[in-house]
Coordinates of C-alpha atoms in Angstrom, one line a residue:
X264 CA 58.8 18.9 36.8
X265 CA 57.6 21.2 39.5
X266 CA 53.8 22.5 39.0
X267 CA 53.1 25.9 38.3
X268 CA 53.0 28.5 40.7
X269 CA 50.3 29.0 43.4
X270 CA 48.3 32.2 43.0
X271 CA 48.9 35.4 44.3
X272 CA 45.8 36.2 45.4
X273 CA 44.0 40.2 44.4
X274 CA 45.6 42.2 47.3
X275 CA 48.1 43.5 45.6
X276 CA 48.5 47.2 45.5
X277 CA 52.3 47.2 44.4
X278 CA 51.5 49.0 40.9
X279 CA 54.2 51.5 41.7
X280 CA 57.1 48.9 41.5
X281 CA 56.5 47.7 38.0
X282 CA 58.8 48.8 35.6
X283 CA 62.2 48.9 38.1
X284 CA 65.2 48.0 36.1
X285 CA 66.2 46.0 39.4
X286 CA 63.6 43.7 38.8
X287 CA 63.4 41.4 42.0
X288 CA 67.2 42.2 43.8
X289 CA 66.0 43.5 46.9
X290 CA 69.7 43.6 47.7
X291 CA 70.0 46.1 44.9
X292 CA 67.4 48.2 45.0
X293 CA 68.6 49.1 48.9
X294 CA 72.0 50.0 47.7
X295 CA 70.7 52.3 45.0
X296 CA 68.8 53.9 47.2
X297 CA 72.0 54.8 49.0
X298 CA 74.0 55.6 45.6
X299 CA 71.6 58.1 44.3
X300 CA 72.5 59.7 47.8
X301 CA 75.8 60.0 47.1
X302 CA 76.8 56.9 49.7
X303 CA 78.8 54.2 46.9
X304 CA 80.3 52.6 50.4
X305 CA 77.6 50.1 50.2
X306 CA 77.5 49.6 46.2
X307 CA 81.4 48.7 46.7
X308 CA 80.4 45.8 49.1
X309 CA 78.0 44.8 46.9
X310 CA 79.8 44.5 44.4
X311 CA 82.5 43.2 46.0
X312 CA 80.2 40.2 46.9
X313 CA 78.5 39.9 43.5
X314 CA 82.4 38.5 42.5
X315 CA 82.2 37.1 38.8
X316 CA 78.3 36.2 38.6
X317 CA 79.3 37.8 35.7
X318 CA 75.3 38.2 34.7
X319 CA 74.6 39.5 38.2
X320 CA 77.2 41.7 37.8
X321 CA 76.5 43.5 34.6
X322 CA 72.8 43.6 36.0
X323 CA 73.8 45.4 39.2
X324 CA 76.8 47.4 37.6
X325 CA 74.0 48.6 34.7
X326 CA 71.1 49.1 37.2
X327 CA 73.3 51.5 39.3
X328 CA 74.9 53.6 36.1
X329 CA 71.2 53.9 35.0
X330 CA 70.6 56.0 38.0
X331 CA 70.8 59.9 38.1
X332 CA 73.9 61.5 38.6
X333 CA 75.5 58.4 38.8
X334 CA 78.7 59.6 37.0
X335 CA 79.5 62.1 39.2
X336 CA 78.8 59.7 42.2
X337 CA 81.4 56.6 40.1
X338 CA 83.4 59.9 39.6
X339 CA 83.4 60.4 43.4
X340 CA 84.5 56.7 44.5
X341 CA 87.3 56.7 41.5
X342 CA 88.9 59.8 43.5
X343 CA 89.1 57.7 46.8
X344 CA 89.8 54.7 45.1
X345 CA 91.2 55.5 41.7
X346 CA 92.3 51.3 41.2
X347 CA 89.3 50.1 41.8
X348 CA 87.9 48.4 38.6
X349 CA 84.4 48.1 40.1
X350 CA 84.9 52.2 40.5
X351 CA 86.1 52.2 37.0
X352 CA 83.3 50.2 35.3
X353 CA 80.8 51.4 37.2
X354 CA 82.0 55.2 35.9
X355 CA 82.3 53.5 32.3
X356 CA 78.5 52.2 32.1
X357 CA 77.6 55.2 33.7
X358 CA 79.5 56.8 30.8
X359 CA 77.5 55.2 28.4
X360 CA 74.4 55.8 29.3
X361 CA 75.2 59.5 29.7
X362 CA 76.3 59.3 26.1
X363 CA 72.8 57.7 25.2
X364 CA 70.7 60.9 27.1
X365 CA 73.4 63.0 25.2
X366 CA 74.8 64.1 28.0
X367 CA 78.2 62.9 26.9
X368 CA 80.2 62.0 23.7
X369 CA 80.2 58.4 22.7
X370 CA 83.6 58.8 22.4
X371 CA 84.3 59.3 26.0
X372 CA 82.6 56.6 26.7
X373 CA 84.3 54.4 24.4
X374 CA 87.2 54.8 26.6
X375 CA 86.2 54.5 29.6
X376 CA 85.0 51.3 28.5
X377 CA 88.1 50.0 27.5
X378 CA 90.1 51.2 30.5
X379 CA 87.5 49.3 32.7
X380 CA 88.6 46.5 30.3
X381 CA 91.8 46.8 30.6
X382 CA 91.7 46.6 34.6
X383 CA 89.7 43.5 34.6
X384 CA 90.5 41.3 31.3
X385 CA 88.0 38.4 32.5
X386 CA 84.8 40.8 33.1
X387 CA 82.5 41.1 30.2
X388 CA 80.6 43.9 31.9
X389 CA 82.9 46.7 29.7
X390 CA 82.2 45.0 26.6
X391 CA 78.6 45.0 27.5
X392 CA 78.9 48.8 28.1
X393 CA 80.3 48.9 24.7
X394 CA 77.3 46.3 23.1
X395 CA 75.0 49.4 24.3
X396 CA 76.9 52.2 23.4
X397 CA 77.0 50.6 19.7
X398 CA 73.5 49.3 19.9
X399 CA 72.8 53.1 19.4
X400 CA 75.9 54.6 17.9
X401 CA 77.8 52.2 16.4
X402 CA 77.9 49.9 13.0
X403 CA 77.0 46.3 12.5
X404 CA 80.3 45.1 12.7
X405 CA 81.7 47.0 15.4
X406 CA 78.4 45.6 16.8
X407 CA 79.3 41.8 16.3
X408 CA 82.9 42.8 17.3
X409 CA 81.9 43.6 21.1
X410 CA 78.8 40.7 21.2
X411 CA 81.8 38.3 20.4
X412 CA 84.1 40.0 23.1
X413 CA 81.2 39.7 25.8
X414 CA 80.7 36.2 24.9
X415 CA 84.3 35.4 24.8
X416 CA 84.1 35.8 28.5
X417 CA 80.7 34.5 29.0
X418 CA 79.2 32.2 26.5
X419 CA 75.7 32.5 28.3
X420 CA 75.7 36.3 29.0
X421 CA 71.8 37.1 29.0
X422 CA 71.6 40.4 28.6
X423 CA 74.0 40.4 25.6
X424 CA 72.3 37.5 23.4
X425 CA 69.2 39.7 24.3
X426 CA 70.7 42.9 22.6
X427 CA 72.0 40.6 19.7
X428 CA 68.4 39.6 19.3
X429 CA 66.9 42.5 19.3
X430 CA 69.6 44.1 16.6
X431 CA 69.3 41.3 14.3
X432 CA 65.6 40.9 14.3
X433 CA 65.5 44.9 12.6
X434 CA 67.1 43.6 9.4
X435 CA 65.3 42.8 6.6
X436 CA 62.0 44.3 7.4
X437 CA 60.9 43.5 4.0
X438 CA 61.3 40.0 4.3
X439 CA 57.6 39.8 6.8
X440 CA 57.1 36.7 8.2
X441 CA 60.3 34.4 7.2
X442 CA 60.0 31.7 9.2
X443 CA 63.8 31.6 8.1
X444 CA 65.3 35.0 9.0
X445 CA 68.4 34.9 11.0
X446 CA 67.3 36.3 14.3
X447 CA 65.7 33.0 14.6
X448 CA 68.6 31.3 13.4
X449 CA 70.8 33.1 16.2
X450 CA 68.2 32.5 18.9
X451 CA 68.1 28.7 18.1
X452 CA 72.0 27.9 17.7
X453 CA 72.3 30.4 21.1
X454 CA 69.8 27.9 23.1
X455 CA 71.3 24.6 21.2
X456 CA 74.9 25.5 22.6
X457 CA 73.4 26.4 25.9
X458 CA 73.4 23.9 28.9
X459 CA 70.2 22.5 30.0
X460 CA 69.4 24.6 32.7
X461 CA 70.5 27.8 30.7
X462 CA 68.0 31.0 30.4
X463 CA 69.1 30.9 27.1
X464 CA 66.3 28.5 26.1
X465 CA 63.7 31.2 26.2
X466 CA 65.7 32.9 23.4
X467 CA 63.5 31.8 20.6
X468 CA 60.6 33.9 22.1
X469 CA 62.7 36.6 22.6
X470 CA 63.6 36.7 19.1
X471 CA 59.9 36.3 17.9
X472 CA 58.8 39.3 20.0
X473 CA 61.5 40.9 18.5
X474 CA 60.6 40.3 15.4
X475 CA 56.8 40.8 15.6
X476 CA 58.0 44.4 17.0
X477 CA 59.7 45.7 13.6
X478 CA 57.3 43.9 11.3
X479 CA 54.5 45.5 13.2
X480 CA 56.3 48.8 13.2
X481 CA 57.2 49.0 9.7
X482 CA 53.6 47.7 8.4
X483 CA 51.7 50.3 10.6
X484 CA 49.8 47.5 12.1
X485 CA 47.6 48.2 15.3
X486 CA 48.2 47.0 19.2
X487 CA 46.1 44.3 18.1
X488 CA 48.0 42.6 15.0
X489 CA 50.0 39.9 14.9
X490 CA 47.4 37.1 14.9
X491 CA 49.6 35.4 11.6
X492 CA 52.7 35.6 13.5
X493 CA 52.1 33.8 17.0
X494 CA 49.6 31.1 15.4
X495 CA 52.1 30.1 13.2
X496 CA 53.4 26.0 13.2
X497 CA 57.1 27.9 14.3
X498 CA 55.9 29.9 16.7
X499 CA 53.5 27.4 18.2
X500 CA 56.8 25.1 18.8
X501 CA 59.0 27.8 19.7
X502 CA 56.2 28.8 22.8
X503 CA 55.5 25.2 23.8
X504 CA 59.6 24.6 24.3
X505 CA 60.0 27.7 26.0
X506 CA 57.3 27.1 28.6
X507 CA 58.4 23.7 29.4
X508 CA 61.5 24.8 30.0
X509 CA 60.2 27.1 32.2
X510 CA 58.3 24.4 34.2
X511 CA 61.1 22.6 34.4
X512 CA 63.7 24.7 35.2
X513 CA 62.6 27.8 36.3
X514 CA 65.7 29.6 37.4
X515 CA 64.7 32.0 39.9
X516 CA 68.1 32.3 41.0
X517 CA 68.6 34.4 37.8
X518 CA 68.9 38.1 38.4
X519 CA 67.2 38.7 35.0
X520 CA 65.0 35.8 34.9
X521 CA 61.6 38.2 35.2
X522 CA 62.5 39.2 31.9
X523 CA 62.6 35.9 30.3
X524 CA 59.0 35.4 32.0
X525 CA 57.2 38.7 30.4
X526 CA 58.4 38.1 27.6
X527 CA 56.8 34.7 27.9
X528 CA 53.5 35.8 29.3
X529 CA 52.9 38.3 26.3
X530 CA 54.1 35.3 24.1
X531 CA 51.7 32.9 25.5
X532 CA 48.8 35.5 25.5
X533 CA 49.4 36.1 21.7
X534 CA 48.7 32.8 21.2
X535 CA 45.6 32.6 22.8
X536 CA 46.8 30.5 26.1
X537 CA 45.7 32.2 28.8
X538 CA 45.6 29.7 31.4
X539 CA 49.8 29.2 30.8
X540 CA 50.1 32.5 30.9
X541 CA 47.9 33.1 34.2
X542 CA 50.8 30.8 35.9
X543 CA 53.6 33.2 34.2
X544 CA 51.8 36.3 35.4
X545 CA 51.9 34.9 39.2
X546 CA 55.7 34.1 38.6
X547 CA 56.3 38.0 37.7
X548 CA 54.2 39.6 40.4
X549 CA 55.2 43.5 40.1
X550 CA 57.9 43.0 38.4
X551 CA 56.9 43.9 35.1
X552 CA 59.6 45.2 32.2
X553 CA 59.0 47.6 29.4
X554 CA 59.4 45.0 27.0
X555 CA 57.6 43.1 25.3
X556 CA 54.2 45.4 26.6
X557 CA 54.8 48.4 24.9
X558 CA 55.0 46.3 21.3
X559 CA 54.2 47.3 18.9
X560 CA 53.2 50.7 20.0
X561 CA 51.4 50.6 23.8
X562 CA 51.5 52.6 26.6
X563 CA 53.6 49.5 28.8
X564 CA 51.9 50.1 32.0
X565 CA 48.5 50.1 30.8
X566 CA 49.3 47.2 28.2
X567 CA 50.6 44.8 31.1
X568 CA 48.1 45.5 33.7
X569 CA 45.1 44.7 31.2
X570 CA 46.6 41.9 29.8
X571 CA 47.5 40.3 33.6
X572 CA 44.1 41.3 34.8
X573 CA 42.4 39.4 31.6
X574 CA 45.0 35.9 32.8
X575 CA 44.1 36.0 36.3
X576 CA 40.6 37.3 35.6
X577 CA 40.7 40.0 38.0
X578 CA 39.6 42.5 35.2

C-alpha cells in the first residue's frame, strides 16, 4: 500500500490551468494547441499512437472536438484523408458537440456517428459520441441502447459508466435519500464486475455526488446542505472503499484518473475528513474539473480553491 502523496508545497501560481478538459496529458494539450491552428498533422500522429487505449482515445478524440472550430478543422483532414476513421470520428464528436451549442442538428450528428462506426467496428469512441448526443437529446432507452454498445466494446469505459451515472441518479427525485435507488445499484454491480485495479471502484462516489446534486437541486437546498447524505452508514462505507482503493492502486496512468480524485476530495470533505482529503488535493494539483465543485449550485473555481485551501490549510 503506497503512502499518500508528499506535499506540494504553497508556490503554486498555476490557477489558470484548472478546469482544462485535458486534465494532465501534456501530450494533448500540445497537439490542441496546434489543432485550434488549423495544423491536425500532429493530432493524426497522436492518435495514431494512442491505438485502442480505447479510454485514452475517447479522452483525446473528445478533448480535441471540444475545441473551437474543430469541425471545420476534422472537415479539413477528411478532405486529404477522406478514409481515415480517426478523421471521421474526430469530425463525428466534433459533430456532436456542435449539435449540443446548437450549432448543428442532432440529426447530423447521429450520422456521422455511425459512419465513424461503421469504419472502425471495435472503437467505442462513436458510440460515446452517441451516449452524449442522447444524454441531451435523446430518450432513456435509446440512452441504454448506446451505453450498452460502448460497453460492448469496452466493459470498463470510464467516461461512459460516468454519464450512466449521472443519467440514472436524476430519476426519482422524489424518492430523497434511498439508500436503495438504482444509481447506487449500477455504481456497485459496475465496480463488482470490474478488475481490481479498475477506476471503476470509485464509482460508488460518483454516483453519490450524483445523487446529492439532483436531490439538492430539486429541494432548493443551499451550497452548504447535504450534511444527512455524506454522514450516512452507506456513504461512510462507500468513501472509506473508495479511498483505499485509491491508496492502493492509484492509477495515474489513467488519462481521466483526476476526475476520479475530485470527485473524491469533495466526497471526503463532505464527510468531514480533511486530512484524507488534504492527500487527494496534492494528487490533483491544478487539475481541477467542474464537477463535483459546482454542486449543488457554486461558482466551480471559487468552490475548489476554498475547499483545497481549507485541506492544505493554506487559507
Amino acid at each position: 500500500m503506497s503512502p499518500p502523496p508528499p506535499p506540494l508545497g504553497r508556490a503554486r501560481k498555476r490557477d489558470a490551468q484548472l478546469f482544462d478538459p485535458a486534465l494532465c496529458d501534456t501530450e494533448l494539450v500540445d497537439v490542441r494547441a496546434q489543432f485550434t491552428q488549423g495544423r491536425w498533422v500532429k493530432a493524426r500522429s497522436l492518435l495514431v499512437a494512442t491505438g485502442d487505449d480505447w479510454d485514452r482515445r475517447g479522452h483525446r478524440l473528445v478533448v480535441l472536438a471540444e475545441t473551437p472550430a474543430a469541425t471545420a478543422w476534422a472537415r479539413e483532414w477528411l478532405l486529404a484523408e477522406p478514409e481515415s476513421a480517426d478523421a471521421v470520428t474526430l469530425f463525428a464528436c466534433a459533430s456532436v458537440f456542435g449539435a449540443l451549442r446548437r450549432k448543428g442538428t442532432p440529426e447530423a450528428a447521429e450520422e456521422a456517428c455511425r459512419r465513424a462506426a461503421a469504419l472502425l467496428p471495435a472503437d467505442p469512441t462513436p458510440w460515446l459520441g452517441l451516449l452524449l448526443l442522447t444524454r441531451v437529446f435523446g430518450t432513456e432507452e435509446e440512452f441504454s441502447r448506446h451505453f450498452d454498445q460502448v460497453r460492448a466494446r469496452h466493459r470498463e469505459h470510464h467516461h461512459a459508466h460516468h454519464l450512466m451515472v449521472s443519467r440514472l441518479a436524476e430519476r426519482s427525485p422524489a424518492a430523497g435519500h434511498d439508500p436503495l435507488h438504482e444509481v447506487y445499484d449500477f455504481a456497485a454491480w459496475a465496480a463488482e464486475e470490474s478488475p481490481a485495479d479498475s477506476p471503476l471502484a470509485v464509482l460508488p462516489v460518483i454516483a453519490h455526488a450524483e445523487r446529492y446534486r439532483v436531490l439538492a437541486a430539486g429541494q432548493g437546498h443551499g451550497p452548504d446542505a447535504g450534511a444527512e447524505h455524506w454522514s450516512g452508514r452507506r456513504a461512510r462505507q462507500v468513501l472509506r472503499a473508495a479511498f483505499d482503493w485509491w491508496l492502493e492502486w492509484e492509477r495515474e496512468d489513467h488519462p481521466r484518473n483526476r476526475v476520479d480524485l475530485n470527485f473524491l476530495a469533495h466526497a471526503k470533505l463532505c464527510e468531514g475528513r480533511s486530512a484524507e482529503a488534504a492527500a487527494l488535493f496534492q494528487r490533483i494539483g491544478s487539475h481541477a474539473t467542474q464537477a463535483p465543485w459546482s454542486y449543488p449550485d457554486r461558482d466551480p473555481h471559487k468552490a475548489f480553491l476554498a475547499a483545497r485551501s481549507a485541506a492544505l490549510g493554506t487559507a
